[in-house]
Amino acid sequence: MLFIYLLISFSAGASVVLGRIINSTLAEKIGTLQSTLINYITGLSLSYFIYLISKGEPLLSAVNKISVPLWAYLGGSAGVVIIMCSNYITPKLSAFYVTLLVFIGQLLIGIIIDYFVLQELSIGKCIGGLLVLIGLTYNLWIDRKESDR
Amino acid sequence: MNYLISLIIGAITSVMILLNGTLSNAYGNYASSIIIHVAGLISILLVLFISKSKFRLQAGLPIYLYGAGFIGVATVLFTNLSFENLGVSLTQALGLLGQTTISLFLDHFGLSGANSSGFKVKKLIGLFFIAGGILVMTIY
């Protein structure tokens, strides 16, 4: 079962790249904020469609009793903030540094969140994260050397 | 300052995985995907309104360009599923492996648009380190 979840999170990463390539092409034509709006409209329609055909999921009204902290609803807004910050930073800093620093920020906060939510601070995640960082840095470095020529 | 902003983008990404995952635990994966997209839609409408941006569709664009939102749904669903079972840091490390691998693949076939530079065997070394790191994160 673990393997399936590994595959699913791998696919999540792959889908990020595919979505970004398509979206940046659209952004060139109609603008970033505008293409982001389109993204959320089409995304919402598909989400609603999937929700309708998936039976057995609890209805929105039925689960309102479950106490969900208010901050949990801000995930979608966080996505928009990320898009805007990325737009701001992309022309100012080389892709090399942006990609590296974003990943360092992710991993650092990710390990902290896992510590508080899963109640675990594993040495393995720190060592593993460091290895991932080395591999990423190496590949980005090859890219940069290539583009300098 | 720019370095700090880059770090913050990463930090927000991690927090977002936590927020969306928490929502998904309470409402289920499909219903939470609706909520996440509604929150995003409201936010981007707000931004467009405040920045007084004009919105005009261009005629004659290929229809698939409007499809990124569909792929985004897959990203949300997969990430939430993964968060429930693997936590934040492993979800991201594996996501990165997925991103790197598909990028190499697309580069090789020249599908990634501008500056496709062909496949470089050297990059397998980096990929090997990333996969090794994930292995350590998983089995430790």
PDB file of C-alpha atoms in Angstrom:
ATOM      1  CA  MET A   1       0.000   0.000   0.000  1.00  0.00           C
ATOM      2  CA  LEU A   2       2.905   2.323   0.787  1.00  0.00           C
ATOM      3  CA  PHE A   3       4.099   1.963  -2.803  1.00  0.00           C
ATOM      4  CA  ILE A   4       0.786   3.292  -4.125  1.00  0.00           C
ATOM      5  CA  TYR A   5       1.081   6.429  -2.005  1.00  0.00           C
ATOM      6  CA  LEU A   6       4.670   6.921  -3.114  1.00  0.00           C
ATOM      7  CA  LEU A   7       3.436   6.682  -6.712  1.00  0.00           C
ATOM      8  CA  ILE A   8       0.582   9.125  -6.005  1.00  0.00           C
ATOM      9  CA  SER A   9       2.847  11.826  -4.556  1.00  0.00           C
ATOM     10  CA  PHE A  10       5.278  11.278  -7.452  1.00  0.00           C
ATOM     11  CA  SER A  11       2.362  11.875  -9.862  1.00  0.00           C
ATOM     12  CA  ALA A  12       1.396  14.999  -7.924  1.00  0.00           C
ATOM     13  CA  GLY A  13       4.852  16.395  -8.696  1.00  0.00           C
ATOM     14  CA  ALA A  14       4.630  15.411 -12.363  1.00  0.00           C
ATOM     15  CA  SER A  15       1.210  17.072 -12.666  1.00  0.00           C
ATOM     16  CA  VAL A  16       2.652  20.301 -11.243  1.00  0.00           C
ATOM     17  CA  VAL A  17       5.100  20.543 -14.167  1.00  0.00           C
ATOM     18  CA  LEU A  18       2.491  19.730 -16.823  1.00  0.00           C
ATOM     19  CA  GLY A  19       0.088  22.277 -15.358  1.00  0.00           C
ATOM     20  CA  ARG A  20       2.806  24.928 -15.147  1.00  0.00           C
ATOM     21  CA  ILE A  21       3.893  24.521 -18.784  1.00  0.00           C
ATOM     22  CA  ILE A  22       0.322  24.811 -20.090  1.00  0.00           C
ATOM     23  CA  ASN A  23      -0.563  27.650 -17.739  1.00  0.00           C
ATOM     24  CA  SER A  24       2.515  29.734 -18.525  1.00  0.00           C
ATOM     25  CA  THR A  25       1.695  29.477 -22.249  1.00  0.00           C
ATOM     26  CA  LEU A  26      -1.792  30.804 -21.554  1.00  0.00           C
ATOM     27  CA  ALA A  27      -0.364  33.473 -19.210  1.00  0.00           C
ATOM     28  CA  GLU A  28       1.798  34.807 -22.053  1.00  0.00           C
ATOM     29  CA  LYS A  29      -1.338  35.372 -24.126  1.00  0.00           C
ATOM     30  CA  ILE A  30      -3.851  36.757 -21.638  1.00  0.00           C
ATOM     31  CA  GLY A  31      -1.815  37.624 -18.491  1.00  0.00           C
ATOM     32  CA  THR A  32      -0.891  35.708 -15.350  1.00  0.00           C
ATOM     33  CA  LEU A  33      -3.729  36.784 -13.081  1.00  0.00           C
ATOM     34  CA  GLN A  34      -6.239  36.209 -15.862  1.00  0.00           C
ATOM     35  CA  SER A  35      -4.965  32.722 -16.628  1.00  0.00           C
ATOM     36  CA  THR A  36      -4.994  31.951 -12.902  1.00  0.00           C
ATOM     37  CA  LEU A  37      -8.670  32.937 -12.836  1.00  0.00           C
ATOM     38  CA  ILE A  38      -9.360  30.540 -15.721  1.00  0.00           C
ATOM     39  CA  ASN A  39      -7.502  27.816 -13.814  1.00  0.00           C
ATOM     40  CA  TYR A  40      -9.679  28.168 -10.774  1.00  0.00           C
ATOM     41  CA  ILE A  41     -12.899  28.258 -12.806  1.00  0.00           C
ATOM     42  CA  THR A  42     -12.094  25.092 -14.773  1.00  0.00           C
ATOM     43  CA  GLY A  43     -10.645  23.456 -11.668  1.00  0.00           C
ATOM     44  CA  LEU A  44     -13.758  24.214  -9.651  1.00  0.00           C
ATOM     45  CA  SER A  45     -16.040  22.836 -12.379  1.00  0.00           C
ATOM     46  CA  LEU A  46     -14.098  19.585 -12.561  1.00  0.00           C
ATOM     47  CA  SER A  47     -13.979  19.294  -8.751  1.00  0.00           C
ATOM     48  CA  TYR A  48     -17.745  19.716  -8.600  1.00  0.00           C
ATOM     49  CA  PHE A  49     -18.256  17.153 -11.357  1.00  0.00           C
ATOM     50  CA  ILE A  50     -16.052  14.582  -9.613  1.00  0.00           C
ATOM     51  CA  TYR A  51     -17.856  15.269  -6.344  1.00  0.00           C
ATOM     52  CA  LEU A  52     -21.248  14.657  -8.009  1.00  0.00           C
ATOM     53  CA  ILE A  53     -20.303  11.332  -9.563  1.00  0.00           C
ATOM     54  CA  SER A  54     -18.479  10.103  -6.456  1.00  0.00           C
ATOM     55  CA  LYS A  55     -21.176   8.577  -4.312  1.00  0.00           C
ATOM     56  CA  GLY A  56     -20.599   7.825  -0.661  1.00  0.00           C
ATOM     57  CA  GLU A  57     -18.808  11.056   0.060  1.00  0.00           C
ATOM     58  CA  PRO A  58     -20.464  13.016   2.858  1.00  0.00           C
ATOM     59  CA  LEU A  59     -22.475  16.054   1.745  1.00  0.00           C
ATOM     60  CA  LEU A  60     -21.182  19.467   2.699  1.00  0.00           C
ATOM     61  CA  SER A  61     -24.143  20.204   4.962  1.00  0.00           C
ATOM     62  CA  ALA A  62     -23.832  16.879   6.775  1.00  0.00           C
ATOM     63  CA  VAL A  63     -20.249  17.410   7.853  1.00  0.00           C
ATOM     64  CA  ASN A  64     -20.644  20.978   9.035  1.00  0.00           C
ATOM     65  CA  LYS A  65     -20.829  19.676  12.581  1.00  0.00           C
ATOM     66  CA  ILE A  66     -17.268  18.459  12.438  1.00  0.00           C
ATOM     67  CA  SER A  67     -15.152  21.206  13.879  1.00  0.00           C
ATOM     68  CA  VAL A  68     -12.697  22.280  11.235  1.00  0.00           C
ATOM     69  CA  PRO A  69     -10.365  25.071  12.329  1.00  0.00           C
ATOM     70  CA  LEU A  70     -11.048  28.235  10.335  1.00  0.00           C
ATOM     71  CA  TRP A  71      -7.462  28.485   9.083  1.00  0.00           C
ATOM     72  CA  ALA A  72      -7.851  25.204   7.217  1.00  0.00           C
ATOM     73  CA  TYR A  73     -10.099  26.973   4.677  1.00  0.00           C
ATOM     74  CA  LEU A  74      -7.293  29.268   3.560  1.00  0.00           C
ATOM     75  CA  GLY A  75      -5.407  26.676   1.484  1.00  0.00           C
ATOM     76  CA  GLY A  76      -6.851  28.010  -1.776  1.00  0.00           C
ATOM     77  CA  SER A  77      -5.867  31.567  -0.860  1.00  0.00           C
ATOM     78  CA  ALA A  78      -2.368  30.353  -0.018  1.00  0.00           C
ATOM     79  CA  GLY A  79      -2.178  29.006  -3.569  1.00  0.00           C
ATOM     80  CA  VAL A  80      -2.957  32.453  -4.990  1.00  0.00           C
ATOM     81  CA  VAL A  81      -0.349  34.088  -2.724  1.00  0.00           C
ATOM     82  CA  ILE A  82       2.232  31.571  -4.004  1.00  0.00           C
ATOM     83  CA  ILE A  83       1.381  32.406  -7.631  1.00  0.00           C
ATOM     84  CA  MET A  84       1.710  36.148  -6.998  1.00  0.00           C
ATOM     85  CA  CYS A  85       4.990  35.838  -5.103  1.00  0.00           C
ATOM     86  CA  SER A  86       6.368  33.598  -7.864  1.00  0.00           C
ATOM     87  CA  ASN A  87       5.434  36.171 -10.483  1.00  0.00           C
ATOM     88  CA  TYR A  88       7.196  38.856  -8.495  1.00  0.00           C
ATOM     89  CA  ILE A  89      10.385  36.865  -7.942  1.00  0.00           C
ATOM     90  CA  THR A  90      10.825  35.125 -11.318  1.00  0.00           C
ATOM     91  CA  PRO A  91      12.252  38.139 -13.235  1.00  0.00           C
ATOM     92  CA  LYS A  92      14.381  39.245 -10.245  1.00  0.00           C
ATOM     93  CA  LEU A  93      16.322  36.128  -9.347  1.00  0.00           C
ATOM     94  CA  SER A  94      17.814  33.297 -11.384  1.00  0.00           C
ATOM     95  CA  ALA A  95      15.711  30.160 -11.599  1.00  0.00           C
ATOM     96  CA  PHE A  96      18.634  28.346  -9.960  1.00  0.00           C
ATOM     97  CA  TYR A  97      18.324  30.235  -6.680  1.00  0.00           C
ATOM     98  CA  VAL A  98      14.537  30.423  -6.716  1.00  0.00           C
ATOM     99  CA  THR A  99      14.132  26.657  -7.143  1.00  0.00           C
ATOM    100  CA  LEU A 100      16.729  25.872  -4.480  1.00  0.00           C
ATOM    101  CA  LEU A 101      15.491  28.388  -1.916  1.00  0.00           C
ATOM    102  CA  VAL A 102      11.847  27.429  -2.430  1.00  0.00           C
ATOM    103  CA  PHE A 103      12.749  23.805  -1.807  1.00  0.00           C
ATOM    104  CA  ILE A 104      14.797  24.659   1.297  1.00  0.00           C
ATOM    105  CA  GLY A 105      11.855  26.659   2.666  1.00  0.00           C
ATOM    106  CA  GLN A 106       9.495  23.784   1.884  1.00  0.00           C
ATOM    107  CA  LEU A 107      11.630  21.141   3.506  1.00  0.00           C
ATOM    108  CA  LEU A 108      12.408  23.206   6.607  1.00  0.00           C
ATOM    109  CA  ILE A 109       8.786  24.084   7.329  1.00  0.00           C
ATOM    110  CA  GLY A 110       7.686  20.586   6.207  1.00  0.00           C
ATOM    111  CA  ILE A 111       9.919  18.931   8.805  1.00  0.00           C
ATOM    112  CA  ILE A 112       8.689  21.384  11.467  1.00  0.00           C
ATOM    113  CA  ILE A 113       5.030  20.685  10.575  1.00  0.00           C
ATOM    114  CA  ASP A 114       5.623  16.929  10.622  1.00  0.00           C
ATOM    115  CA  TYR A 115       7.181  17.362  14.056  1.00  0.00           C
ATOM    116  CA  PHE A 116       4.061  19.061  15.420  1.00  0.00           C
ATOM    117  CA  VAL A 117       1.392  17.119  13.499  1.00  0.00           C
ATOM    118  CA  LEU A 118       2.839  13.620  13.326  1.00  0.00           C
ATOM    119  CA  GLN A 119       4.739  14.127  16.600  1.00  0.00           C
ATOM    120  CA  GLU A 120       7.941  12.927  15.074  1.00  0.00           C
ATOM    121  CA  LEU A 121      11.296  14.489  14.387  1.00  0.00           C
ATOM    122  CA  SER A 122      13.100  11.818  12.471  1.00  0.00           C
ATOM    123  CA  ILE A 123      16.798  12.060  11.800  1.00  0.00           C
ATOM    124  CA  GLY A 124      16.003  10.106   8.619  1.00  0.00           C
ATOM    125  CA  LYS A 125      13.879  12.946   7.211  1.00  0.00           C
ATOM    126  CA  CYS A 126      16.678  15.441   7.860  1.00  0.00           C
ATOM    127  CA  ILE A 127      19.373  13.242   6.292  1.00  0.00           C
ATOM    128  CA  GLY A 128      17.059  12.273   3.423  1.00  0.00           C
ATOM    129  CA  GLY A 129      16.119  15.914   2.860  1.00  0.00           C
ATOM    130  CA  LEU A 130      19.803  16.812   2.690  1.00  0.00           C
ATOM    131  CA  LEU A 131      20.417  14.110   0.052  1.00  0.00           C
ATOM    132  CA  VAL A 132      17.456  15.390  -1.986  1.00  0.00           C
ATOM    133  CA  LEU A 133      18.905  18.892  -1.726  1.00  0.00           C
ATOM    134  CA  ILE A 134      22.310  17.690  -2.974  1.00  0.00           C
ATOM    135  CA  GLY A 135      20.725  15.948  -5.972  1.00  0.00           C
ATOM    136  CA  LEU A 136      18.593  18.985  -6.812  1.00  0.00           C
ATOM    137  CA  THR A 137      21.536  21.367  -6.499  1.00  0.00           C
ATOM    138  CA  TYR A 138      23.680  19.183  -8.767  1.00  0.00           C
ATOM    139  CA  ASN A 139      21.043  18.996 -11.520  1.00  0.00           C
ATOM    140  CA  LEU A 140      20.282  22.711 -11.348  1.00  0.00           C
ATOM    141  CA  TRP A 141      24.015  23.395 -11.513  1.00  0.00           C
ATOM    142  CA  ILE A 142      24.280  21.348 -14.732  1.00  0.00           C
ATOM    143  CA  ASP A 143      21.380  23.366 -16.165  1.00  0.00           C
ATOM    144  CA  ARG A 144      23.078  26.625 -15.297  1.00  0.00           C
ATOM    145  CA  LYS A 145      26.431  25.599 -16.723  1.00  0.00           C
ATOM    146  CA  GLU A 146      24.613  24.638 -19.920  1.00  0.00           C
ATOM    147  CA  SER A 147      22.741  27.922 -20.242  1.00  0.00           C
ATOM    148  CA  ASP A 148      25.889  29.980 -19.565  1.00  0.00           C
ATOM    149  CA  ARG A 149      27.527  28.692 -22.716  1.00  0.00           C
TER     150      ARG A 149
ATOM    151  CA  MET B   1      15.142  40.323   0.389  1.00  0.00           C
ATOM    152  CA  ASN B   2      14.577  38.324  -2.805  1.00  0.00           C
ATOM    153  CA  TYR B   3      16.175  35.284  -1.152  1.00  0.00           C
ATOM    154  CA  LEU B   4      13.810  35.655   1.768  1.00  0.00           C
ATOM    155  CA  ILE B   5      10.782  35.851  -0.532  1.00  0.00           C
ATOM    156  CA  SER B   6      11.871  32.616  -2.243  1.00  0.00           C
ATOM    157  CA  LEU B   7      12.177  30.896   1.137  1.00  0.00           C
ATOM    158  CA  ILE B   8       8.748  32.192   2.117  1.00  0.00           C
ATOM    159  CA  ILE B   9       7.194  30.803  -1.095  1.00  0.00           C
ATOM    160  CA  GLY B  10       8.494  27.385  -0.034  1.00  0.00           C
ATOM    161  CA  ALA B  11       7.239  27.851   3.515  1.00  0.00           C
ATOM    162  CA  ILE B  12       3.746  28.804   2.302  1.00  0.00           C
ATOM    163  CA  THR B  13       3.730  25.721   0.064  1.00  0.00           C
ATOM    164  CA  SER B  14       4.321  23.507   3.098  1.00  0.00           C
ATOM    165  CA  VAL B  15       1.654  25.287   5.122  1.00  0.00           C
ATOM    166  CA  MET B  16      -0.754  24.938   2.180  1.00  0.00           C
ATOM    167  CA  ILE B  17      -0.260  21.162   2.138  1.00  0.00           C
ATOM    168  CA  LEU B  18      -1.097  21.110   5.854  1.00  0.00           C
ATOM    169  CA  LEU B  19      -4.210  23.308   5.401  1.00  0.00           C
ATOM    170  CA  ASN B  20      -5.565  21.374   2.413  1.00  0.00           C
ATOM    171  CA  GLY B  21      -4.752  18.044   4.043  1.00  0.00           C
ATOM    172  CA  THR B  22      -6.581  19.024   7.237  1.00  0.00           C
ATOM    173  CA  LEU B  23      -9.604  20.036   5.185  1.00  0.00           C
ATOM    174  CA  SER B  24      -9.444  16.784   3.269  1.00  0.00           C
ATOM    175  CA  ASN B  25      -9.416  14.760   6.508  1.00  0.00           C
ATOM    176  CA  ALA B  26     -12.634  16.459   7.637  1.00  0.00           C
ATOM    177  CA  TYR B  27     -14.633  16.692   4.410  1.00  0.00           C
ATOM    178  CA  GLY B  28     -13.180  13.938   2.300  1.00  0.00           C
ATOM    179  CA  ASN B  29     -10.921  14.435  -0.689  1.00  0.00           C
ATOM    180  CA  TYR B  30     -13.533  15.417  -3.306  1.00  0.00           C
ATOM    181  CA  ALA B  31     -15.603  17.847  -1.231  1.00  0.00           C
ATOM    182  CA  SER B  32     -12.464  19.555   0.074  1.00  0.00           C
ATOM    183  CA  SER B  33     -11.220  20.031  -3.493  1.00  0.00           C
ATOM    184  CA  ILE B  34     -14.351  22.125  -4.121  1.00  0.00           C
ATOM    185  CA  ILE B  35     -13.751  24.237  -1.006  1.00  0.00           C
ATOM    186  CA  ILE B  36     -10.081  24.763  -1.917  1.00  0.00           C
ATOM    187  CA  HIS B  37     -10.989  25.911  -5.430  1.00  0.00           C
ATOM    188  CA  VAL B  38     -13.738  28.239  -4.179  1.00  0.00           C
ATOM    189  CA  ALA B  39     -11.304  29.867  -1.721  1.00  0.00           C
ATOM    190  CA  GLY B  40      -8.743  30.267  -4.520  1.00  0.00           C
ATOM    191  CA  LEU B  41     -11.351  31.655  -6.917  1.00  0.00           C
ATOM    192  CA  ILE B  42     -12.515  34.261  -4.399  1.00  0.00           C
ATOM    193  CA  SER B  43      -8.908  35.247  -3.691  1.00  0.00           C
ATOM    194  CA  ILE B  44      -7.927  35.681  -7.338  1.00  0.00           C
ATOM    195  CA  LEU B  45     -11.139  37.637  -8.058  1.00  0.00           C
ATOM    196  CA  LEU B  46     -10.235  39.906  -5.157  1.00  0.00           C
ATOM    197  CA  VAL B  47      -6.714  40.402  -6.525  1.00  0.00           C
ATOM    198  CA  LEU B  48      -8.036  41.138 -10.034  1.00  0.00           C
ATOM    199  CA  PHE B  49     -10.530  43.608  -8.586  1.00  0.00           C
ATOM    200  CA  ILE B  50      -8.008  45.443  -6.387  1.00  0.00           C
ATOM    201  CA  SER B  51      -5.385  45.625  -9.129  1.00  0.00           C
ATOM    202  CA  LYS B  52      -8.118  46.780 -11.561  1.00  0.00           C
ATOM    203  CA  SER B  53      -6.930  44.250 -14.132  1.00  0.00           C
ATOM    204  CA  LYS B  54      -8.863  43.901 -17.324  1.00  0.00           C
ATOM    205  CA  PHE B  55     -10.085  40.515 -18.345  1.00  0.00           C
ATOM    206  CA  ARG B  56     -10.431  39.691 -21.992  1.00  0.00           C
ATOM    207  CA  LEU B  57     -10.365  36.298 -23.646  1.00  0.00           C
ATOM    208  CA  GLN B  58      -8.335  35.990 -26.806  1.00  0.00           C
ATOM    209  CA  ALA B  59      -9.967  34.292 -29.740  1.00  0.00           C
ATOM    210  CA  GLY B  60      -8.272  31.514 -31.620  1.00  0.00           C
ATOM    211  CA  LEU B  61      -6.229  30.013 -28.796  1.00  0.00           C
ATOM    212  CA  PRO B  62      -5.966  26.218 -28.811  1.00  0.00           C
ATOM    213  CA  ILE B  63      -8.490  24.762 -26.400  1.00  0.00           C
ATOM    214  CA  TYR B  64      -5.958  22.712 -24.428  1.00  0.00           C
ATOM    215  CA  LEU B  65      -4.418  25.916 -23.079  1.00  0.00           C
ATOM    216  CA  TYR B  66      -7.485  26.209 -20.886  1.00  0.00           C
ATOM    217  CA  GLY B  67      -6.884  22.751 -19.437  1.00  0.00           C
ATOM    218  CA  ALA B  68      -4.283  23.546 -16.757  1.00  0.00           C
ATOM    219  CA  GLY B  69      -7.062  23.865 -14.182  1.00  0.00           C
ATOM    220  CA  PHE B  70      -8.056  20.247 -14.803  1.00  0.00           C
ATOM    221  CA  ILE B  71      -4.504  19.121 -14.153  1.00  0.00           C
ATOM    222  CA  GLY B  72      -4.497  21.289 -11.020  1.00  0.00           C
ATOM    223  CA  VAL B  73      -7.381  19.222  -9.645  1.00  0.00           C
ATOM    224  CA  ALA B  74      -5.242  16.095 -10.005  1.00  0.00           C
ATOM    225  CA  THR B  75      -2.436  17.888  -8.145  1.00  0.00           C
ATOM    226  CA  VAL B  76      -4.762  18.787  -5.263  1.00  0.00           C
ATOM    227  CA  LEU B  77      -6.328  15.305  -4.994  1.00  0.00           C
ATOM    228  CA  PHE B  78      -2.992  13.475  -5.193  1.00  0.00           C
ATOM    229  CA  THR B  79      -1.276  15.797  -2.722  1.00  0.00           C
ATOM    230  CA  ASN B  80      -4.078  15.446  -0.164  1.00  0.00           C
ATOM    231  CA  LEU B  81      -4.080  11.654  -0.462  1.00  0.00           C
ATOM    232  CA  SER B  82      -0.342  11.617  -0.034  1.00  0.00           C
ATOM    233  CA  PHE B  83      -0.395  14.006   2.953  1.00  0.00           C
ATOM    234  CA  GLU B  84      -2.798  11.770   4.880  1.00  0.00           C
ATOM    235  CA  ASN B  85      -0.472   8.829   4.550  1.00  0.00           C
ATOM    236  CA  LEU B  86       3.048  10.202   4.229  1.00  0.00           C
ATOM    237  CA  GLY B  87       3.097  13.607   5.947  1.00  0.00           C
ATOM    238  CA  VAL B  88       4.396  16.897   4.529  1.00  0.00           C
ATOM    239  CA  SER B  89       8.128  16.435   4.008  1.00  0.00           C
ATOM    240  CA  LEU B  90       7.968  13.076   2.241  1.00  0.00           C
ATOM    241  CA  THR B  91       5.106  14.292   0.018  1.00  0.00           C
ATOM    242  CA  GLN B  92       7.333  17.168  -1.083  1.00  0.00           C
ATOM    243  CA  ALA B  93      10.481  15.161  -1.602  1.00  0.00           C
ATOM    244  CA  LEU B  94       8.592  12.682  -3.795  1.00  0.00           C
ATOM    245  CA  GLY B  95       6.792  15.500  -5.562  1.00  0.00           C
ATOM    246  CA  LEU B  96      10.178  16.954  -6.393  1.00  0.00           C
ATOM    247  CA  LEU B  97      11.359  13.618  -7.797  1.00  0.00           C
ATOM    248  CA  GLY B  98       8.202  13.568  -9.943  1.00  0.00           C
ATOM    249  CA  GLN B  99       8.856  17.118 -11.134  1.00  0.00           C
ATOM    250  CA  THR B 100      12.495  16.430 -11.984  1.00  0.00           C
ATOM    251  CA  THR B 101      11.755  13.168 -13.775  1.00  0.00           C
ATOM    252  CA  ILE B 102       8.940  14.533 -15.932  1.00  0.00           C
ATOM    253  CA  SER B 103      11.052  17.608 -16.737  1.00  0.00           C
ATOM    254  CA  LEU B 104      13.916  15.396 -17.969  1.00  0.00           C
ATOM    255  CA  PHE B 105      11.421  13.395 -20.013  1.00  0.00           C
ATOM    256  CA  LEU B 106       9.789  16.498 -21.543  1.00  0.00           C
ATOM    257  CA  ASP B 107      13.197  18.081 -22.235  1.00  0.00           C
ATOM    258  CA  HIS B 108      14.312  14.946 -24.009  1.00  0.00           C
ATOM    259  CA  PHE B 109      11.359  15.025 -26.377  1.00  0.00           C
ATOM    260  CA  GLY B 110      11.464  18.815 -26.680  1.00  0.00           C
ATOM    261  CA  LEU B 111       7.948  19.192 -25.266  1.00  0.00           C
ATOM    262  CA  SER B 112       8.672  21.729 -22.562  1.00  0.00           C
ATOM    263  CA  GLY B 113       8.583  24.708 -24.884  1.00  0.00           C
ATOM    264  CA  ALA B 114      11.489  27.142 -24.923  1.00  0.00           C
ATOM    265  CA  ASN B 115      15.117  26.158 -24.293  1.00  0.00           C
ATOM    266  CA  SER B 116      14.743  22.426 -24.461  1.00  0.00           C
ATOM    267  CA  SER B 117      18.286  21.236 -24.209  1.00  0.00           C
ATOM    268  CA  GLY B 118      17.976  17.495 -24.690  1.00  0.00           C
ATOM    269  CA  PHE B 119      18.546  14.782 -22.127  1.00  0.00           C
ATOM    270  CA  LYS B 120      21.779  14.875 -20.164  1.00  0.00           C
ATOM    271  CA  VAL B 121      23.011  11.597 -18.715  1.00  0.00           C
ATOM    272  CA  LYS B 122      24.803  13.548 -15.969  1.00  0.00           C
ATOM    273  CA  LYS B 123      21.433  14.501 -14.568  1.00  0.00           C
ATOM    274  CA  LEU B 124      20.822  10.905 -13.609  1.00  0.00           C
ATOM    275  CA  ILE B 125      23.398  11.460 -10.847  1.00  0.00           C
ATOM    276  CA  GLY B 126      21.236  14.170  -9.308  1.00  0.00           C
ATOM    277  CA  LEU B 127      18.162  12.014  -9.754  1.00  0.00           C
ATOM    278  CA  PHE B 128      19.973   9.186  -8.001  1.00  0.00           C
ATOM    279  CA  PHE B 129      20.700  11.414  -4.981  1.00  0.00           C
ATOM    280  CA  ILE B 130      17.079  12.596  -4.823  1.00  0.00           C
ATOM    281  CA  ALA B 131      15.779   9.014  -4.990  1.00  0.00           C
ATOM    282  CA  GLY B 132      18.331   7.949  -2.353  1.00  0.00           C
ATOM    283  CA  GLY B 133      17.211  10.757  -0.056  1.00  0.00           C
ATOM    284  CA  ILE B 134      13.580   9.689  -0.440  1.00  0.00           C
ATOM    285  CA  LEU B 135      14.532   6.097   0.340  1.00  0.00           C
ATOM    286  CA  VAL B 136      16.204   7.252   3.576  1.00  0.00           C
ATOM    287  CA  MET B 137      13.131   9.373   4.445  1.00  0.00           C
ATOM    288  CA  THR B 138      10.780   6.441   3.809  1.00  0.00           C
ATOM    289  CA  ILE B 139      12.517   3.608   5.588  1.00  0.00           C
ATOM    290  CA  TYR B 140      14.012   5.481   8.529  1.00  0.00           C
TER     291      TYR B 140
END
